Short mmCIF file of N, CA and C in Angstrom, two decimals:
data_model
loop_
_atom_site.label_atom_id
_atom_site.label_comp_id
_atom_site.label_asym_id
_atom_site.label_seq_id
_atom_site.Cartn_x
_atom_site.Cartn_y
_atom_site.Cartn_z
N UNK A 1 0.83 -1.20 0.00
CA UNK A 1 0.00 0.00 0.00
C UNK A 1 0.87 1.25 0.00
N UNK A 2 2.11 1.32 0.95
CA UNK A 2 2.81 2.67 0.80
C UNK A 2 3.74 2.83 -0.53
N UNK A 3 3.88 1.30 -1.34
CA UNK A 3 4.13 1.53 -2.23
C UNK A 3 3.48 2.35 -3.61
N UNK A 4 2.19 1.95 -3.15
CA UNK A 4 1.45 2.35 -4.38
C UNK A 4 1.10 4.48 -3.86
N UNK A 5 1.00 4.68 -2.67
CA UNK A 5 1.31 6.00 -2.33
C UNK A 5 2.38 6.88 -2.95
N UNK A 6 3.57 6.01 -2.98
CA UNK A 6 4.55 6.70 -3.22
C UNK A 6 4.65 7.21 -5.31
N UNK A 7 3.69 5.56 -5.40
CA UNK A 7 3.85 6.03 -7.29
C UNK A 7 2.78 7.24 -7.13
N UNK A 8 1.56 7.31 -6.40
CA UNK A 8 1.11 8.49 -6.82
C UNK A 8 1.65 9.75 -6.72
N UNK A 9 2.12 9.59 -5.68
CA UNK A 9 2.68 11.02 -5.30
C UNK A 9 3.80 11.47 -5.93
N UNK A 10 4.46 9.99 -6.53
CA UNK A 10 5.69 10.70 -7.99
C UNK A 10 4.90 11.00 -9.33
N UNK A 11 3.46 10.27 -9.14
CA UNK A 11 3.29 10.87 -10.86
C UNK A 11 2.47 11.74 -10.51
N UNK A 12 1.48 12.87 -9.35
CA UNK A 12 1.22 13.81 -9.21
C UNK A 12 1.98 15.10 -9.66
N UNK A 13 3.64 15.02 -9.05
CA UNK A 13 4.41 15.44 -9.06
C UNK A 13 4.99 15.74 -10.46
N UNK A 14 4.98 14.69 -11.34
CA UNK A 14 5.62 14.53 -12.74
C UNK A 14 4.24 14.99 -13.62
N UNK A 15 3.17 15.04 -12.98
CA UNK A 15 1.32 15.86 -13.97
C UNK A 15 1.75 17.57 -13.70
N UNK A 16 2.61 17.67 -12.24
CA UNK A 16 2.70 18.85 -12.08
C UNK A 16 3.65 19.58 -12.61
N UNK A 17 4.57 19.04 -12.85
CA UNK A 17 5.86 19.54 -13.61
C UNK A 17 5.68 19.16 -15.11
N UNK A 18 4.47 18.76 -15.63
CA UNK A 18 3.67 18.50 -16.97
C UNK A 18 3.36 20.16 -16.99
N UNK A 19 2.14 20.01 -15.93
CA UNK A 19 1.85 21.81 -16.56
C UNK A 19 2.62 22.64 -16.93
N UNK A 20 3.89 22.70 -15.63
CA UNK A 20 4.39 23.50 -16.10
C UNK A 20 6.12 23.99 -16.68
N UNK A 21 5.82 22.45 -17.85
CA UNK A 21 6.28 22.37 -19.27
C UNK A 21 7.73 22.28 -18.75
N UNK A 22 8.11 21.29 -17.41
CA UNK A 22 9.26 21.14 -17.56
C UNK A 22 9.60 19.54 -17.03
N UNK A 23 9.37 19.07 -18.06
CA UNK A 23 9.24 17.51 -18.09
C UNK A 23 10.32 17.07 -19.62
N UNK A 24 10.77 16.02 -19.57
CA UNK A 24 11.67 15.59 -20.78
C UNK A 24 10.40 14.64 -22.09
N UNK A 25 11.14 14.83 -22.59
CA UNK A 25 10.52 14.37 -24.09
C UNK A 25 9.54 12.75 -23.51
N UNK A 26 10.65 12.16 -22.83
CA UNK A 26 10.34 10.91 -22.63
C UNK A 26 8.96 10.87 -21.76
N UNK A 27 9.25 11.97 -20.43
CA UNK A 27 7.95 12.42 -19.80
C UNK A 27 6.83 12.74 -19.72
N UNK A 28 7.01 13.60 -21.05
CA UNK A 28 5.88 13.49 -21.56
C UNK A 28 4.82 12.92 -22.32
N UNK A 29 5.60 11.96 -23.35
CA UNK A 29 4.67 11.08 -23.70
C UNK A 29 4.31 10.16 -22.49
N UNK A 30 4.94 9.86 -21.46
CA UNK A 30 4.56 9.06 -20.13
C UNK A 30 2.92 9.77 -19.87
N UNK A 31 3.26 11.34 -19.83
CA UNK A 31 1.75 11.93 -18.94
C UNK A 31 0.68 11.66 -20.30
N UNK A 32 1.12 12.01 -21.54
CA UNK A 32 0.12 12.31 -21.97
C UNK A 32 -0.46 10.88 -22.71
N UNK A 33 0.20 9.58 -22.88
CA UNK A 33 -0.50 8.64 -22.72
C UNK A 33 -1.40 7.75 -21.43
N UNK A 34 -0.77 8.80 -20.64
CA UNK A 34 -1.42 8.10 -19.04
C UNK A 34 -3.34 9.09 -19.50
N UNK A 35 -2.85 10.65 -19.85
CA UNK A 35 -4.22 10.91 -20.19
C UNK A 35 -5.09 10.41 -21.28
N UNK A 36 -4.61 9.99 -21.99
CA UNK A 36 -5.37 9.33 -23.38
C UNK A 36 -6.36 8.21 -22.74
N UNK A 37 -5.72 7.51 -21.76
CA UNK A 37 -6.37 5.96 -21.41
C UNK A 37 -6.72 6.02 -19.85
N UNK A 38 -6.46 7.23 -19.04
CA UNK A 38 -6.62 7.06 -17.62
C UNK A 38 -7.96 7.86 -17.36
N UNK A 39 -9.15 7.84 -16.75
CA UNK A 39 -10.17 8.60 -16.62
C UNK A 39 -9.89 9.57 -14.88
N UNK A 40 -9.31 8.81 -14.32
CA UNK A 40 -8.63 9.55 -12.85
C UNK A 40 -7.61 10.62 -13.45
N UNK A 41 -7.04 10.61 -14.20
CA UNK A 41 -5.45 11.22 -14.41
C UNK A 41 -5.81 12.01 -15.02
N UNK A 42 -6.63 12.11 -15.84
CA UNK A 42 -7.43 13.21 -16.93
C UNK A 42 -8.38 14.45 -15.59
N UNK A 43 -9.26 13.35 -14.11
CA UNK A 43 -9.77 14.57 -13.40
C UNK A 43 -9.04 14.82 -12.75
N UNK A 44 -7.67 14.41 -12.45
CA UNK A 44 -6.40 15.05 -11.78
C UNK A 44 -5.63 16.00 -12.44
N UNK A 45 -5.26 16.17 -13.64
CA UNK A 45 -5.24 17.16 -14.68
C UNK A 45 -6.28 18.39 -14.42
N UNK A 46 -7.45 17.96 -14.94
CA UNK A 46 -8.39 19.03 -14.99
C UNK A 46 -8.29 19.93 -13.62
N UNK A 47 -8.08 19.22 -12.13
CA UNK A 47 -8.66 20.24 -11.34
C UNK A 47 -6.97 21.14 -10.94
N UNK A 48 -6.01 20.41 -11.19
CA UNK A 48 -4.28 21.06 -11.44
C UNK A 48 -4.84 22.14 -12.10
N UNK A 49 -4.73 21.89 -13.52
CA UNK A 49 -5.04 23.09 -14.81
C UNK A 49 -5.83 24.30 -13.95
N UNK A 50 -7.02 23.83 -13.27
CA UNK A 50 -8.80 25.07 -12.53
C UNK A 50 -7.29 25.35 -11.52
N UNK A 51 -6.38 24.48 -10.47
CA UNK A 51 -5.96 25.68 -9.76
C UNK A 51 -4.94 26.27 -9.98
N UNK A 52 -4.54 25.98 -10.92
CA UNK A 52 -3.12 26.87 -11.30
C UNK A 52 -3.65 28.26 -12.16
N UNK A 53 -4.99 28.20 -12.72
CA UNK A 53 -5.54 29.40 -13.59
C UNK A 53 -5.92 29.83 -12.18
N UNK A 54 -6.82 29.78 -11.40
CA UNK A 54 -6.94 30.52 -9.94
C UNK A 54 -5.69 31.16 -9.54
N UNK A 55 -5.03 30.83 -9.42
CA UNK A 55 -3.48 31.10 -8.61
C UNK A 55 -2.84 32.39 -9.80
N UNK A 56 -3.51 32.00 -11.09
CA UNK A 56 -2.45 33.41 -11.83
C UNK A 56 -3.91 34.45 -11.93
N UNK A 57 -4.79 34.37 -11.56
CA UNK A 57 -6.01 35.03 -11.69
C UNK A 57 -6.24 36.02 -10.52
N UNK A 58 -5.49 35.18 -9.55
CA UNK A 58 -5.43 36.23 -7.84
C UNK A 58 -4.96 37.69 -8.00
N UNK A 59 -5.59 38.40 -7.14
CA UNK A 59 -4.99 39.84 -7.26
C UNK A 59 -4.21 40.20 -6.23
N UNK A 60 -2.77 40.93 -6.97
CA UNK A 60 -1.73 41.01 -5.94
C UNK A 60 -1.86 42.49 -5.44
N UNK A 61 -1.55 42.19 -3.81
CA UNK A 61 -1.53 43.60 -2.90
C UNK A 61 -0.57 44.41 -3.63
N UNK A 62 -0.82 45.29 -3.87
CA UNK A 62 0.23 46.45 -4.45
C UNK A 62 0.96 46.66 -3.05
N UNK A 63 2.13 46.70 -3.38
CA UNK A 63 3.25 47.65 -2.36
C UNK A 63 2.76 48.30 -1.27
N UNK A 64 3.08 48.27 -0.22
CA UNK A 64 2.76 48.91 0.92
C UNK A 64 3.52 50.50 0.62
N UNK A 65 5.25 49.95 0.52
CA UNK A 65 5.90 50.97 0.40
C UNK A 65 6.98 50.77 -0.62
N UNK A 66 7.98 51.60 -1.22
CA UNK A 66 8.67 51.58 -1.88
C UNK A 66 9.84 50.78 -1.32
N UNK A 67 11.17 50.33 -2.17
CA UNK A 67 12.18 49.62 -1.59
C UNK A 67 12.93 50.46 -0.94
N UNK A 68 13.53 51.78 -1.55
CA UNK A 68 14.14 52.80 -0.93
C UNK A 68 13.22 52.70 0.71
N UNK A 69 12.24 52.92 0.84
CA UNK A 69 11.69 53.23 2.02
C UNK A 69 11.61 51.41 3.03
N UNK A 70 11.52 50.26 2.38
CA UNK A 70 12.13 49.49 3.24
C UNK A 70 13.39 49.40 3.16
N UNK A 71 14.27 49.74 2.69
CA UNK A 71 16.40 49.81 2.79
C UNK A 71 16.11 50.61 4.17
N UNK A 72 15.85 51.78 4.41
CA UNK A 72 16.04 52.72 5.55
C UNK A 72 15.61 51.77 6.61
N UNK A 73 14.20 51.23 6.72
CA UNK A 73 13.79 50.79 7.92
C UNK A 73 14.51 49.65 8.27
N UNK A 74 15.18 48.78 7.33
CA UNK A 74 15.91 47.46 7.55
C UNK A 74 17.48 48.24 8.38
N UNK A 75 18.03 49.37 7.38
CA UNK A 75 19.26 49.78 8.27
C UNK A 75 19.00 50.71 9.73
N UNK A 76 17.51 51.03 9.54
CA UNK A 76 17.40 51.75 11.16
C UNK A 76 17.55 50.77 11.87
N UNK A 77 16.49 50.07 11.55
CA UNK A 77 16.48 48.74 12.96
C UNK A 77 18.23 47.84 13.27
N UNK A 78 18.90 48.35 12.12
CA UNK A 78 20.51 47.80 12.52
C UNK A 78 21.07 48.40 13.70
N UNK A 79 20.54 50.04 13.28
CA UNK A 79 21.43 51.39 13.90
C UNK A 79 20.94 51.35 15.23
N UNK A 80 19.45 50.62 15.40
CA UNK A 80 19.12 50.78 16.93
C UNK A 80 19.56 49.46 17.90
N UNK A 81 19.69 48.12 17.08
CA UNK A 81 20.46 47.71 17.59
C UNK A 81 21.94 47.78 18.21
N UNK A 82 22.56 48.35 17.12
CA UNK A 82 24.37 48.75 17.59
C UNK A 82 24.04 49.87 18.97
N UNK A 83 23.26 50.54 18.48
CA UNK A 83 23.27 51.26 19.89
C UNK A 83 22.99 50.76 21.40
N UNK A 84 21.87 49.89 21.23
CA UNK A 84 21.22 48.63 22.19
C UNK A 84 22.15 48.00 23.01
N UNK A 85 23.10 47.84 21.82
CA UNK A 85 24.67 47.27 22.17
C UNK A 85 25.76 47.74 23.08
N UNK A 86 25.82 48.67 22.57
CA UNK A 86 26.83 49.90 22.90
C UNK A 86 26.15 50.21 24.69
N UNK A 87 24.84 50.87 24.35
CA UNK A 87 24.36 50.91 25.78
C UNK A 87 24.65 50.18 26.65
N UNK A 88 24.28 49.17 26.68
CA UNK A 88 24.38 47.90 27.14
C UNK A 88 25.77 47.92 27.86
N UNK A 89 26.89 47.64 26.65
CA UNK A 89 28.04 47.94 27.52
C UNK A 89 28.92 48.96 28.53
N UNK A 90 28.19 50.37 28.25
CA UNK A 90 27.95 51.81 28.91
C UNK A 90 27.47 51.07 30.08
N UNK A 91 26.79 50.39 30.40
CA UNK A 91 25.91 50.27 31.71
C UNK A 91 26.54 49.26 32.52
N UNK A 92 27.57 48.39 31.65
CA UNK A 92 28.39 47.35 32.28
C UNK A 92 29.07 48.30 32.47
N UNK A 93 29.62 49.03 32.20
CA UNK A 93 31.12 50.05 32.70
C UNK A 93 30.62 50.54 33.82
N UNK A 94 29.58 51.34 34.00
CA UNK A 94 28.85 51.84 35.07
C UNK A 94 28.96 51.39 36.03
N UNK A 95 28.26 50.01 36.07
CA UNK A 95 27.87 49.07 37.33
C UNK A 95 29.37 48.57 38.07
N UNK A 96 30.52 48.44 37.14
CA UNK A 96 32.17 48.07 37.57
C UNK A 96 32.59 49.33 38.44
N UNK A 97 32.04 50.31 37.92
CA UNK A 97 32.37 51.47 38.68
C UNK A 97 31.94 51.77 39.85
N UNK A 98 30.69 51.31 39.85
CA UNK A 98 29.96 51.74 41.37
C UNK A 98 30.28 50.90 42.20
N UNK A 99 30.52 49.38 41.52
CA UNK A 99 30.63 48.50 42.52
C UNK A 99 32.02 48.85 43.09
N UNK A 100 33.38 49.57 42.60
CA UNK A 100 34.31 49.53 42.89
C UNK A 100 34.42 51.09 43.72
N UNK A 101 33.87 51.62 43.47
CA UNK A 101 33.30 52.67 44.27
C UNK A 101 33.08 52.64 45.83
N UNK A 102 31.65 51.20 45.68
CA UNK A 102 31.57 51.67 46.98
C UNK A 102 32.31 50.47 47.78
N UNK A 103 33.27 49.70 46.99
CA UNK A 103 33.82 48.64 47.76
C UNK A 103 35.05 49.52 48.69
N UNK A 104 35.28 50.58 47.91
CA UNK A 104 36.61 51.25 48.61
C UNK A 104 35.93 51.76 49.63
N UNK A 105 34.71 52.21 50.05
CA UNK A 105 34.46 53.32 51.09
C UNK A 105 34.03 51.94 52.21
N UNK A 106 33.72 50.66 51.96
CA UNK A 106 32.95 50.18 53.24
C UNK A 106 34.21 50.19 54.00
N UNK A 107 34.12 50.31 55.17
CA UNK A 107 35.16 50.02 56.22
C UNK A 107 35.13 48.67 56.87
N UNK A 108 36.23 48.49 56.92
CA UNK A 108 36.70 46.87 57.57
C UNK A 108 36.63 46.01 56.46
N UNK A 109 36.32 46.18 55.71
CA UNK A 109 36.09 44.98 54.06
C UNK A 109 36.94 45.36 53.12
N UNK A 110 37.92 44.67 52.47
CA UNK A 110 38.92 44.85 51.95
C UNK A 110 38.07 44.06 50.61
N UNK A 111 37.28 44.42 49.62
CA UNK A 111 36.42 44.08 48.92
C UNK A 111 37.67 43.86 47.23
N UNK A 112 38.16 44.89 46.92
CA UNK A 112 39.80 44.67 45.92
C UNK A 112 40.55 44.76 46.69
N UNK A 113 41.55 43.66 46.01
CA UNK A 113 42.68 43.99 46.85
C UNK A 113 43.78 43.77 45.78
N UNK A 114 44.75 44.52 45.55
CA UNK A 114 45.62 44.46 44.53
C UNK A 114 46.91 43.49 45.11
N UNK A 115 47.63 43.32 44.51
CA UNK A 115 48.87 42.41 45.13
C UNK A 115 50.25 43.22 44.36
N UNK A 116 50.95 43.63 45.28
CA UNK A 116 52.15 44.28 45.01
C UNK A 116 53.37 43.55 45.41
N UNK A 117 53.66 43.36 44.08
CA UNK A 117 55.05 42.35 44.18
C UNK A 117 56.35 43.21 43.90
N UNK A 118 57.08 43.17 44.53
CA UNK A 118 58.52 43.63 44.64
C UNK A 118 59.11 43.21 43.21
N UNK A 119 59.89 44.24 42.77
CA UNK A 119 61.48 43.26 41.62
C UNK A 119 61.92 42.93 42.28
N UNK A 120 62.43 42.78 43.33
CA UNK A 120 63.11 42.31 44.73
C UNK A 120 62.97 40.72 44.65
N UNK A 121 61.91 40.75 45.20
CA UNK A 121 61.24 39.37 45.86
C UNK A 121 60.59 38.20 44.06
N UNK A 122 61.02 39.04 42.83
CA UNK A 122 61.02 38.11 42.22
C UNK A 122 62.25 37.92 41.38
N UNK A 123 63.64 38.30 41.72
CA UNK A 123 64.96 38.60 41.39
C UNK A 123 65.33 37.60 42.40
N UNK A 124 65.08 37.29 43.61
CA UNK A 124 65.30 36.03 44.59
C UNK A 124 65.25 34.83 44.03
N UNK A 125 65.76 33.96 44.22
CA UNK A 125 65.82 32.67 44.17
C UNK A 125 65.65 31.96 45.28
N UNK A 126 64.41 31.29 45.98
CA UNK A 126 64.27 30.69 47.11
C UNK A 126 64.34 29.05 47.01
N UNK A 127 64.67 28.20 47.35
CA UNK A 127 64.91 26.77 47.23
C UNK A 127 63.53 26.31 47.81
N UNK A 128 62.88 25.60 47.50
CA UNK A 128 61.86 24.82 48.42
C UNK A 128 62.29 23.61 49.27
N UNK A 129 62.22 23.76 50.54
CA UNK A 129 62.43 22.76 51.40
C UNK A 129 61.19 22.57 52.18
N UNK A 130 61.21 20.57 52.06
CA UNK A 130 60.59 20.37 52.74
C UNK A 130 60.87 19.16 53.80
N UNK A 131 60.13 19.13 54.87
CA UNK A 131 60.97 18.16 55.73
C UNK A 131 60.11 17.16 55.93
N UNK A 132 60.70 15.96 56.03
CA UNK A 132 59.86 14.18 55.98
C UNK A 132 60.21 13.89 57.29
N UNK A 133 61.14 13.93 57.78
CA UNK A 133 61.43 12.88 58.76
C UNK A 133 61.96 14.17 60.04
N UNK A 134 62.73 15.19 59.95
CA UNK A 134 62.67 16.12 60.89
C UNK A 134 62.33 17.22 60.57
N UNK A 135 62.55 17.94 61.80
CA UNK A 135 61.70 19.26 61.86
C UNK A 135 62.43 19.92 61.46
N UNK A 136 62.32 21.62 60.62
CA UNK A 136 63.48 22.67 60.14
C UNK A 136 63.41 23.19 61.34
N UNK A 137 62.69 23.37 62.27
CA UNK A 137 63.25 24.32 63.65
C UNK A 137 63.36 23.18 64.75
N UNK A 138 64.26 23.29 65.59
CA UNK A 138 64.07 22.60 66.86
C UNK A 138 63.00 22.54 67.66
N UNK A 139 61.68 21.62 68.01
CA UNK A 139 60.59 21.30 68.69
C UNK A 139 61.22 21.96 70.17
N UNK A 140 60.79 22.10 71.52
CA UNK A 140 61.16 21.60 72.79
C UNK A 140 60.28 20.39 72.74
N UNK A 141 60.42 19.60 73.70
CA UNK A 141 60.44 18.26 74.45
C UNK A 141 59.07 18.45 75.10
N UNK A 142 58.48 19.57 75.64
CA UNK A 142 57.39 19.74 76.07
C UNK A 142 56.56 19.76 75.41
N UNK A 143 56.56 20.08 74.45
CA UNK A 143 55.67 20.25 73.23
C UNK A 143 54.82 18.59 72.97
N UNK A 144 55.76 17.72 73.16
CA UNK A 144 55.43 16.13 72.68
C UNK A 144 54.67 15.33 73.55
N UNK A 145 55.27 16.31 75.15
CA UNK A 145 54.35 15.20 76.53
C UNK A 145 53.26 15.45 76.25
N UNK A 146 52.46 14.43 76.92
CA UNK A 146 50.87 14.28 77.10
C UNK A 146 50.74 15.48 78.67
N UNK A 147 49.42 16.08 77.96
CA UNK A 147 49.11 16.93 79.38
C UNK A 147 48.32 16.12 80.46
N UNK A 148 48.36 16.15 81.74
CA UNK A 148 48.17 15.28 82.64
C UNK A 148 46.54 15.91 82.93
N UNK A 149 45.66 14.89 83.30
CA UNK A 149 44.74 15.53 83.41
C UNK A 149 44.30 15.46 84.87
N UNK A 150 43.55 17.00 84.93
CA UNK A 150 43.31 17.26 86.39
C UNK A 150 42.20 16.43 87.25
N UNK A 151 42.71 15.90 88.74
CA UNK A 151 41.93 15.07 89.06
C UNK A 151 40.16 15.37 88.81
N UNK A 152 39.35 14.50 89.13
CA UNK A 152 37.71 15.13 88.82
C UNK A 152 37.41 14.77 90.76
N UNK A 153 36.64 16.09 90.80
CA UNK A 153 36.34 16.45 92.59
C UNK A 153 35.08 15.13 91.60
N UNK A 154 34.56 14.51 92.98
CA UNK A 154 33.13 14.07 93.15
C UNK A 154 32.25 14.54 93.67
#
């Protein structure tokens, strides 16, 4: 059954590209012996032919406006975008500003904080050491005892 769908819908297709006269030699004797002997294919024809004369018979809206006058409105609506844009980023600059604004005035909140590095301290060469098995400073001995705990009254 979807086979036989599919031939119609290729030779609908090949009645339609019949009308309009761009079918090969071979094609056409295909359609126009299918109309000689087909009584379906002949009222499939006929009502093609009724809507394709409808379709050139329709009356077209004249122009709203000229092209010159849609060019302008196509490049305004560009110009109000770029601006849209532009704003947009005006208002990101803004908001960096205020926020950095009022981060400097709160007190006790160090909200930026810049980092100031010496030529000094990166002209150094420091070794990394690390220690596995002893300590780099001398512990005391007290440090290691267990603290004794105080008797409990009853």
């Amino acid at each position: 059954m979807n086979d036989m769908n599919t031939q119609k819908r290729d030779f609908f297709e090949l009645l339609s590209a019949y009308l309009d006269g761009e079918v090969t030699s071979t094609e056409k004797r295909q359609v126009e012996e299918r109309l000689n002997n087909d009584a379906e294919t002949q009222k499939l024809y006929a009502r093609l032919l009724a809507l394709r004369q409808n379709f050139q018979t329709l009356p077209v809206p004249p122009a709203s406006q000229n092209v010159e006058q849609t060019i302008q409105q196509v490049f305004g609506k560009i110009e109000k975008r770029r601006q849209y844009r532009s704003l947009k980023w005006a208002g990101a600059a803004v908001a960096a500003a205020v926020i950095a604004a009022v981060s400097s005035v709160i007190p006790g909140r160090q909200v930026l904080q810049m980092a100031n590095v010496s030529n000094q301290a990166i002209r150094t060469e420091e070794k990394l050491v690390v220690a596995l098995n002893t300590p780099l400073v001398e512990l005391p001995e007290s440090a290691f005892e267990p603290q004794k705990a105080a008797p409990h009254k009853q």
